[in-house]
Each structure stands twice: as structure tokens, then as C-alpha cells.
Coordinates of C-alpha atoms in Angstrom, one line a residue:
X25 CA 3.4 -25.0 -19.0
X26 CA 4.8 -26.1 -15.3
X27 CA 5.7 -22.3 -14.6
X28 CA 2.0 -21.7 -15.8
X29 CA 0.2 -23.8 -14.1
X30 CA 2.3 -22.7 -10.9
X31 CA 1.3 -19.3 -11.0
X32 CA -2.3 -20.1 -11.1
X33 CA -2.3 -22.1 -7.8
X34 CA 0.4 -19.3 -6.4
X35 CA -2.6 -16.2 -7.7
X36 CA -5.8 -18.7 -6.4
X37 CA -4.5 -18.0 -2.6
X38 CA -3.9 -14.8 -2.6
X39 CA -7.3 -14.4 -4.7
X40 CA -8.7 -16.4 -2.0
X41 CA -8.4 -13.9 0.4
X42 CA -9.1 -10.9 -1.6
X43 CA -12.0 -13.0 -2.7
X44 CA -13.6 -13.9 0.9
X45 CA -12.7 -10.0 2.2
X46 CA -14.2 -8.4 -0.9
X47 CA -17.2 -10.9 -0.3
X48 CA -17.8 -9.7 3.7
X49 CA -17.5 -5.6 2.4
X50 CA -20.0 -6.2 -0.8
X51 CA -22.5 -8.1 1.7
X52 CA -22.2 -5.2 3.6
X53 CA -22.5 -2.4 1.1
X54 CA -25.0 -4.4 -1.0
X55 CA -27.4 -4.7 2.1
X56 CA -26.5 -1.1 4.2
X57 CA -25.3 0.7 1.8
X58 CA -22.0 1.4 3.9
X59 CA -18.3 2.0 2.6
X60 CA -16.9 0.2 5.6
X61 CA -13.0 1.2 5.4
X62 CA -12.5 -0.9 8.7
X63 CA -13.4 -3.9 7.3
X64 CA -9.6 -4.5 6.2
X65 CA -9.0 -4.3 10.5
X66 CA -11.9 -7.0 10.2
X67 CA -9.5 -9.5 8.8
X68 CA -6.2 -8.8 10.9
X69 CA -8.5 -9.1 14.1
X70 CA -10.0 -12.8 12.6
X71 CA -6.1 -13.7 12.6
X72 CA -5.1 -12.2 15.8
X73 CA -7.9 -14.7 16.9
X74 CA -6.0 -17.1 15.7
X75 CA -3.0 -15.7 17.5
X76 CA -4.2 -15.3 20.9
X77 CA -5.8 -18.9 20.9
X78 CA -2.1 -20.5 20.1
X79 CA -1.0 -18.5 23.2
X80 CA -3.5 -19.3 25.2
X81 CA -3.1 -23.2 24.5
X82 CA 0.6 -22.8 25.3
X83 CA -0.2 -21.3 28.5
X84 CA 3.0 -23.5 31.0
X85 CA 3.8 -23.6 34.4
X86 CA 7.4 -24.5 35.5
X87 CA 7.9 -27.7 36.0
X88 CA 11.4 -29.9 38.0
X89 CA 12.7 -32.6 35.7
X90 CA 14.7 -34.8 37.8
X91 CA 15.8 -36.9 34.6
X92 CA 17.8 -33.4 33.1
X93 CA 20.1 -31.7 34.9
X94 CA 22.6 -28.5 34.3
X95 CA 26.1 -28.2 33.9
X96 CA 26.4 -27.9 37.3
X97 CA 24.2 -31.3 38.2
X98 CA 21.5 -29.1 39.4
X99 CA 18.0 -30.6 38.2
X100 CA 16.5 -27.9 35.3
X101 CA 13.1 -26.5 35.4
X102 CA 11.0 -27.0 32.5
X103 CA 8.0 -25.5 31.0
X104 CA 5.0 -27.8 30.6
X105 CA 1.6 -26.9 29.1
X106 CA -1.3 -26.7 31.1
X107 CA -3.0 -28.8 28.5
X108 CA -0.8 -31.7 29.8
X109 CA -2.2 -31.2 32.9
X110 CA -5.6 -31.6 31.6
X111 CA -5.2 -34.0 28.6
X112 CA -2.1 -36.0 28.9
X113 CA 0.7 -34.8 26.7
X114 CA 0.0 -36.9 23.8
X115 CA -3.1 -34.6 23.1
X116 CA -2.0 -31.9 24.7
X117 CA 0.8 -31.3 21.8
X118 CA -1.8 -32.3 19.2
X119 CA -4.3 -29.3 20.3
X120 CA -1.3 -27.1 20.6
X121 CA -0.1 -28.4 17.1
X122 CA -4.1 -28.1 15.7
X123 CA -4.1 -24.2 17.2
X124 CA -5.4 -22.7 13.7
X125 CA -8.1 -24.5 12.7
X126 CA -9.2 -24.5 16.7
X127 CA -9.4 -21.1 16.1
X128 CA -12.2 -20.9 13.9
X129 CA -14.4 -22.1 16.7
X130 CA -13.2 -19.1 18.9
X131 CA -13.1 -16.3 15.6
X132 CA -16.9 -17.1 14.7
X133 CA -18.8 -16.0 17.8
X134 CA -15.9 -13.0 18.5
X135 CA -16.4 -11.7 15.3
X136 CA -19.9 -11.8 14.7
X137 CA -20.0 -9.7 18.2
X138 CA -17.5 -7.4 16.9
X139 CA -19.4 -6.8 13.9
X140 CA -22.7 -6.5 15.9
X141 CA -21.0 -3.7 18.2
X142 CA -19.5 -2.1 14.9
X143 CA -22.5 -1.7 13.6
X144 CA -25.3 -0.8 16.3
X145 CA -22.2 1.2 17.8
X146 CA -20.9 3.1 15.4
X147 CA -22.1 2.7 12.2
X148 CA -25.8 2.5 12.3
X149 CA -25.5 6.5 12.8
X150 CA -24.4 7.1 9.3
X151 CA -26.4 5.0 7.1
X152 CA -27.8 8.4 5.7
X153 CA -24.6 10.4 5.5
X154 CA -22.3 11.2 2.6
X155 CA -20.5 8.1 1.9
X156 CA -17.4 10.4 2.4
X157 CA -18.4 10.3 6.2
X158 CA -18.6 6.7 6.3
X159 CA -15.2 6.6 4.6
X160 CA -13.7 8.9 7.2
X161 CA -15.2 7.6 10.4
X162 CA -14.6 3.6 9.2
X163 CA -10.8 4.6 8.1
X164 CA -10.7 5.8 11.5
X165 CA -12.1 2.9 13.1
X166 CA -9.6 1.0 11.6
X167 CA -6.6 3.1 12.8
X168 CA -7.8 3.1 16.2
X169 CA -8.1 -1.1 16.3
X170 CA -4.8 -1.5 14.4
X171 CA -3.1 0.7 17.5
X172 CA -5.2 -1.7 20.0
X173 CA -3.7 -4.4 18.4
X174 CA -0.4 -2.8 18.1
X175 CA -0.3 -1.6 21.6
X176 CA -1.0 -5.5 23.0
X177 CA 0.6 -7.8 20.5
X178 CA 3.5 -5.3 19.8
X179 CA 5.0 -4.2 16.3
X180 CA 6.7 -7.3 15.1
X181 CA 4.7 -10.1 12.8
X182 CA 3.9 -13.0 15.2
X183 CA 4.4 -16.5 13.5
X184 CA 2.0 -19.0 14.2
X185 CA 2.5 -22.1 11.7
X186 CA 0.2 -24.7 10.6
X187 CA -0.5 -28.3 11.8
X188 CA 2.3 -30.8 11.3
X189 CA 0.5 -32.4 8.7
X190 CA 0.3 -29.8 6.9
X191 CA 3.8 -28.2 6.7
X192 CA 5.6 -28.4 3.6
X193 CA 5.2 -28.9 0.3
X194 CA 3.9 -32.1 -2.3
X195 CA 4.5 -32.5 -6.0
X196 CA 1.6 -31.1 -7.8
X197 CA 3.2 -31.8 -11.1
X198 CA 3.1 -35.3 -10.4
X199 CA -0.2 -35.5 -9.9
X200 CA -1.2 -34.0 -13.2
X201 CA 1.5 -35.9 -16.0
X202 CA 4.3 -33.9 -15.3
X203 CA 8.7 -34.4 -14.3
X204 CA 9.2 -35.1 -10.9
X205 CA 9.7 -31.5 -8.8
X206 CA 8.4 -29.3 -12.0
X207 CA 5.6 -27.9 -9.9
X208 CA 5.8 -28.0 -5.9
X209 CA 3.3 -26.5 -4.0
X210 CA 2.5 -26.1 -0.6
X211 CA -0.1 -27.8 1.2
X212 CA -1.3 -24.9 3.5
X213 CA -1.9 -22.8 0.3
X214 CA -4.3 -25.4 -0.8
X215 CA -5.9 -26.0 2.4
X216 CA -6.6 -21.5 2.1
X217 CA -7.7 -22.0 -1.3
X218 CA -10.4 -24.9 -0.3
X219 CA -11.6 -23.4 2.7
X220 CA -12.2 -20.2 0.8
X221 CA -14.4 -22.3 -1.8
X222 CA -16.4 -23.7 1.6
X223 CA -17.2 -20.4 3.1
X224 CA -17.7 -18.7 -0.2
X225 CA -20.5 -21.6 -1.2
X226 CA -21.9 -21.5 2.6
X227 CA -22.2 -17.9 1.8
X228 CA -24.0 -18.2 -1.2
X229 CA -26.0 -21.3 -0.4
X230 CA -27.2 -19.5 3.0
X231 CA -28.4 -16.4 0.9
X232 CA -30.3 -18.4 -2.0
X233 CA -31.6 -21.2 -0.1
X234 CA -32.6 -19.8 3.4
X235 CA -36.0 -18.1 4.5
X236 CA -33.9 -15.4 6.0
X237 CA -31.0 -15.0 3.0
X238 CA -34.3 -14.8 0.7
X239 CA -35.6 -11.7 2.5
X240 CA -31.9 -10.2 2.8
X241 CA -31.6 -10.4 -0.9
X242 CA -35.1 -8.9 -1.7
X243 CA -34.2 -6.1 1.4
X244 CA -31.3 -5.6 -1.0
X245 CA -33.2 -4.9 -3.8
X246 CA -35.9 -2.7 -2.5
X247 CA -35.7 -2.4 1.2
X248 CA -39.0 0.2 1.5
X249 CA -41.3 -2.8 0.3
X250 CA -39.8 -5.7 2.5
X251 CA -40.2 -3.1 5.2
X252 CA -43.8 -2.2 4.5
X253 CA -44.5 -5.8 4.6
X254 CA -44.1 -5.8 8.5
X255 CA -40.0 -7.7 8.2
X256 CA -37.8 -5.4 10.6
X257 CA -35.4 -5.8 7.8
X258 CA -32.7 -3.4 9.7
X259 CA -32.4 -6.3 12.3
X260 CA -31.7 -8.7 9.8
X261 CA -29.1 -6.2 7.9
X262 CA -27.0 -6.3 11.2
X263 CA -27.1 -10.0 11.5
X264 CA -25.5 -9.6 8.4
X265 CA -22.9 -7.1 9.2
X266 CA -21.9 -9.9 11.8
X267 CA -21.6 -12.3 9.2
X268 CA -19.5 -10.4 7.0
X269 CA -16.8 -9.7 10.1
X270 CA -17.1 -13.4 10.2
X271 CA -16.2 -13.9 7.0
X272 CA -13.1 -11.2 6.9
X273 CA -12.2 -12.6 10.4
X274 CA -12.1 -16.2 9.2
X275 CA -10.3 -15.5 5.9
X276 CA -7.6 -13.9 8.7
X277 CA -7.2 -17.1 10.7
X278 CA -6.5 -19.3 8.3
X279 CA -3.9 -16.7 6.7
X280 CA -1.6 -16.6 9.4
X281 CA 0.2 -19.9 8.5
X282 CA 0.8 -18.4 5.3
X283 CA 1.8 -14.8 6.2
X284 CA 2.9 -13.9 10.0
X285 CA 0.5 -11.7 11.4
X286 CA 1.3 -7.9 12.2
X287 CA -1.1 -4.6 13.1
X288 CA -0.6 -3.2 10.0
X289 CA -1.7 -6.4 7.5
X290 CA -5.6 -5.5 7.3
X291 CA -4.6 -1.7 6.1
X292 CA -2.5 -4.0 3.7
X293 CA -5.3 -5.9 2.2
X294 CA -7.8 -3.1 2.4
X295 CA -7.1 -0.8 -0.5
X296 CA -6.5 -4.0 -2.7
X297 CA -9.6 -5.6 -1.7
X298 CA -12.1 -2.7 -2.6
X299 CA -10.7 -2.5 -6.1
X300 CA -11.7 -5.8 -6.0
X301 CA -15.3 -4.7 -4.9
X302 CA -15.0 -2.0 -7.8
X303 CA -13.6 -4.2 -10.4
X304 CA -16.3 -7.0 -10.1
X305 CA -19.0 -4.5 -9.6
X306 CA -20.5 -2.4 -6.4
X307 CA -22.7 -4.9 -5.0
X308 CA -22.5 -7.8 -6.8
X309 CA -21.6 -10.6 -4.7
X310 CA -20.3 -13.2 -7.5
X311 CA -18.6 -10.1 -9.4
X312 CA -16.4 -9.7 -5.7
X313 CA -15.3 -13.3 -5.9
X314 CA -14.7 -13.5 -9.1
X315 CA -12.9 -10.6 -9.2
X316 CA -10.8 -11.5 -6.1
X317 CA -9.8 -14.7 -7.7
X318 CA -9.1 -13.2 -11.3
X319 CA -7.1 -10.2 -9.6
X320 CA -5.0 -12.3 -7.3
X321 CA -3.9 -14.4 -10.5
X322 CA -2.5 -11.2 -12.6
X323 CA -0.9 -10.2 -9.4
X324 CA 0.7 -13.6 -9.4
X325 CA 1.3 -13.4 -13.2
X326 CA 2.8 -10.0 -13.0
X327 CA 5.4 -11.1 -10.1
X328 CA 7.5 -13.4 -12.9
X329 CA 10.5 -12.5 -13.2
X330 CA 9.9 -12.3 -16.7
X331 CA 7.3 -9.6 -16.3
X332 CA 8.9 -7.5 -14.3
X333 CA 12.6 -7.3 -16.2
X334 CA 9.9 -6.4 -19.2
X335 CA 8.4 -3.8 -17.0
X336 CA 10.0 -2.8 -13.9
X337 CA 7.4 -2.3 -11.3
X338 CA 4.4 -4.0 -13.0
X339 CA 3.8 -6.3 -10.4
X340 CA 2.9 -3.6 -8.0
X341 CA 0.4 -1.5 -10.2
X342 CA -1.3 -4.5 -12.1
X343 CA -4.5 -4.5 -10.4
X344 CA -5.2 -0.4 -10.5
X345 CA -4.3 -0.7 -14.0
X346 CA -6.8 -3.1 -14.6
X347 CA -9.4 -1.3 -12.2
X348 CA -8.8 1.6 -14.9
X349 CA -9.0 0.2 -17.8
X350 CA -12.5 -1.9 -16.1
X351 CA -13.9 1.9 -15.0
X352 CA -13.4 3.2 -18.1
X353 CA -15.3 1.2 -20.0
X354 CA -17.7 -0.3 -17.5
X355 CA -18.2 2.0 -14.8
X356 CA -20.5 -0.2 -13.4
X357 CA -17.6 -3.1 -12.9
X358 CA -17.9 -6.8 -14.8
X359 CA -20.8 -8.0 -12.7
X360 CA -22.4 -4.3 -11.4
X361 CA -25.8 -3.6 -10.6
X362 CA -27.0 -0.9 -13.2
X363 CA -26.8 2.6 -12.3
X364 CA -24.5 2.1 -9.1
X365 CA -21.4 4.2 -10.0
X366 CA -22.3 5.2 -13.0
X367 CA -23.6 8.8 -12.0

């Protein structure tokens, strides 16, 4: 049961991100109508957000320190944080130390402006093409921002850890009735999984409960009639393409703690996460998430040891098998709209 109960909480984060990307590319195929194969670069720029604000707070200057000296006597030359300049060390090192969830406040307003040039840019052009165009010209959207990103951060994953008080691990088990180190856990992985819950439910809560999510969900259902009625619904569509780069670009900061970042991690995600999309349904927002979390746990399942000396390789062809076995008999996906991928 400990080994259980483990590889839930080891399937919720990863679900959490395929979750919160799958969310950002149905919100933007439920409301455009866009397969937007660059929304996978979406996520790795949202965590190299998080990577240039850790730089940028550990911007030094050189500094003498009288009190150290080489082996020769000579005094050595230090590096010391501008922020210690400007704050005083003590919270100098705790902004440094707080650099990830700082980051959010910098990824929100970047990415929403990434996803507003995206789409007025670029992508606005082929709302009425083939959705083999969109494929093609998003896929190579995404190669051209991974190569950015490659060509000024470099090849090689960049760590960027998370808050003191939040390295480590805490006995889960514990917690729940059980031995004393049965079920370890760590605490950054719960922190992901939490704030995936929050933006998810501001996600949701901003679409039912909001004058404007209220006219974005009946644009999505008939956009000719919301448009008749005098709402420049395209305007609002884009705000929502912003808000779904927001989205991928959030679940990417708060994944670098748990994964170093490197150019080639949003083409990682991407495939997975539109299988997602198909699985829980083309345009249905709760199928995504549900989906995302329900994927990320047979993933996790299907990594055991166990599973894989029974069947070498599962763990790497568990969710397509599912996504076949889901398309053949529900082409629509668990929670599709009817008719959507069913001709």
C-alpha cells in the first residue's frame, strides 16, 4: 500500500504539468480553433523566466575582503550581490534564495505579451487554413524559439533549485498511519502539485464566474451569434491566447526546481501533452485536466520496476497505448464535444 500510495503523489506532478499545458492548448483550440504545436516552447520559455530572473538577482560586483586573505597574504576579492547593496545581505540572500516563486511576477506579464505577439503576429493569419498549416507553421515556431533559447542560454540544463525551505523531502507516511520512512516525498513536488490545483481553479473560476469568461465560453460555442450581437469576440479570443501562454509559461517556472531547464524540454512535453488534449477530448477543458492527471499517474505506475521487468519498455509507450485504445472506442475522447474528431 506504501509503494501505492507513492506512485500516486510521484504521477500527480508530472500530471500536473501535463494537466496545466494541455489546459493553455485546449483553451486555445476550444476558442480559435488553432493546433498550436508551439505551445510546448510556451512552457520552456515560462521556465527560462524563471531562469533569467535567478541570474539577474545574482548579478555581483567584486568586492576586497580585508578579513580573507590568499596563500600568499594578499587580501582576496569576493563577489557580492548587488542586492546587498540595495537590501542588506540578510534579504538580499533571501530574494536570491526566493528566485522561483519571484518569478511568477516577472513570467505573467512576459508571457501574456508573448502570446499576444504569437497570435496577432503569426497566427491570426491561419485561423482559416488546413489545420495541417497550423501544425507546420506552429512546429516551426517552436524550433525557431527553442534555437533562440539555445543560442543564449547554451545546450546544457541550467539548475535553478527551490527555496531553502523547501528543499528536501518529509515523511508522508507518517502523516497518514504508516512506518516511519515508508513513504518520503518531496516537498517541492507538492508545492507543483498545489499550485497546479490554484491556477487550474483560477482558470476555471475566471471562465464560469466572469462577465468576460461568460462570453468566451458562449464565443466558444457559437462564435457567429456572440459576434452578431455587437461583442468583438476576436479581441477577446486573443486575450485568451495570452492567458493560455500564461498558463504553459507558469507551469514552466515552477518546474525547474524539479527538472533543470534545457532548449529542448518544451518539444519534450509537447507530444505528450496533446495526447493529453486527445485523450480527455478536443476542447474540453475538464477532459485536459483530467486527463493530464490520470495520464501522468499510469506513467508513474508503468515506471515500477515491477512493470517494466513484466514488460520491458511499457513505461515509455503507456500513454499512446491508452490514447489508442481511448480513439478507438471514443473518438471523441472521455470528455469531447460531439462531432469534433469524429469525422
Amino acid at each position: 500500500m506504501d509503494q501505492f500510495i507513492l506512485q500516486i503523489l510521484n504521477g500527480l506532478d508530472k500530471g500536473s504539468a501535463y494537466a496545466l499545458i494541455a489546459l493553455g492548448l485546449t483553451l486555445i483550440f476550444g476558442t480559435l480553433g488553432v493546433v498550436n504545436f508551439a505551445h510546448g516552447a510556451l512552457f520552456m520559455m515560462g521556465a527560462f523566466c524563471a531562469v533569467t530572473v535567478s541570474k539577474l538577482l545574482t548579478l555581483s560586483h567584486k568586492v576586497v575582503d580585508e578579513t580573507r586573505t590568499d596563500f600568499l597574504g594578499n587580501p582576496l576579492q569576493v563577489d557580492v550581490p548587488y542586492l546587498h547593496d540595495l537590501f542588506g545581505p540578510a534579504l538580499g540572500d533571501r530574494l536570491i534564495d526566493w528566485a522561483v516563486p519571484i518569478s511568477i511576477l516577472f513570467a505573467i506579464p512576459v508571457m501574456i505579451g508573448i502570446g499576444f505577439i504569437m497570435e496577432r503576429g503569426l497566427i491570426k493569419h491561419f485561423y482559416k487554413r488546413p489545420h495541417a498549416d497550423q501544425i507546420l507553421v506552429t512546429f516551426g515556431l517552436a524550433i525557431v524559439l527553442q534555437e533562440v533559447i539555445k543560442y543564449y542560454y547554451g545546450a546544457n540544463p541550467i539548475p535553478t533549485p527551490a527555496p531553502e525551505a523547501f528543499k528536501g523531502s518529509f515523511d508522508f507516511g507518517v502523516m497518514i498511519g504508516f512506518d516511519a520512512n515508508a513513504i518520503i516525498y518531496p516537498y517541492w513536488r507538492l508545492v507543483y502539485f498545489f499550485f497546479s490545483l490554484l491556477v487550474i481553479g483560477a482558470v476555471f473560476a475566471f471562465l464560469q464566474f466572469t462577465t468576460f469568461g461568460m462570453v468566451v465560453r458562449a464565443g466558444m460555442a457559437d462564435r457567429e451569434t456572440v459576434g452578431i450581437l455587437g461583442i468583438d469576440i476576436d479581441k477577446r479570443f486573443t486575450i485568451m491566447f495570452g492567458i493560455a501562454a500564461a498558463v504553459a509559461g507558469l507551469a514552466g517556472v515552477m518546474y525547474v526546481p524539479i527538472n533543470p531547464p534545457n532548449y529542448h524540454m518544451g518539444m519534450d512535453f509537447l507530444v505528450l501533452s496533446f495526447v493529453v488534449v486527445v485523450v480527455g477530448g478536443m476542447g474540453s477543458l475538464p477532459g485536459a485536466v483530467a486527463a493530464g492527471f490520470l495520464l501522468g499517474i499510469l506513467e508513474s505506475f508503468a515506471s515500477t520496476s515491477w512493470a517494466v521487468n513484466l514488460l520491458p519498455g511499457i513505461n515509455q509507450v503507456i500513454i499512446y497505448l491508452v490514447a489508442i485504445i481511448i480513439l478507438l472506442t471514443r473518438p471523441r475522447g472521455l470528455m469531447g464535444r460531439k462531432g469534433v474528431m469524429e469525422e
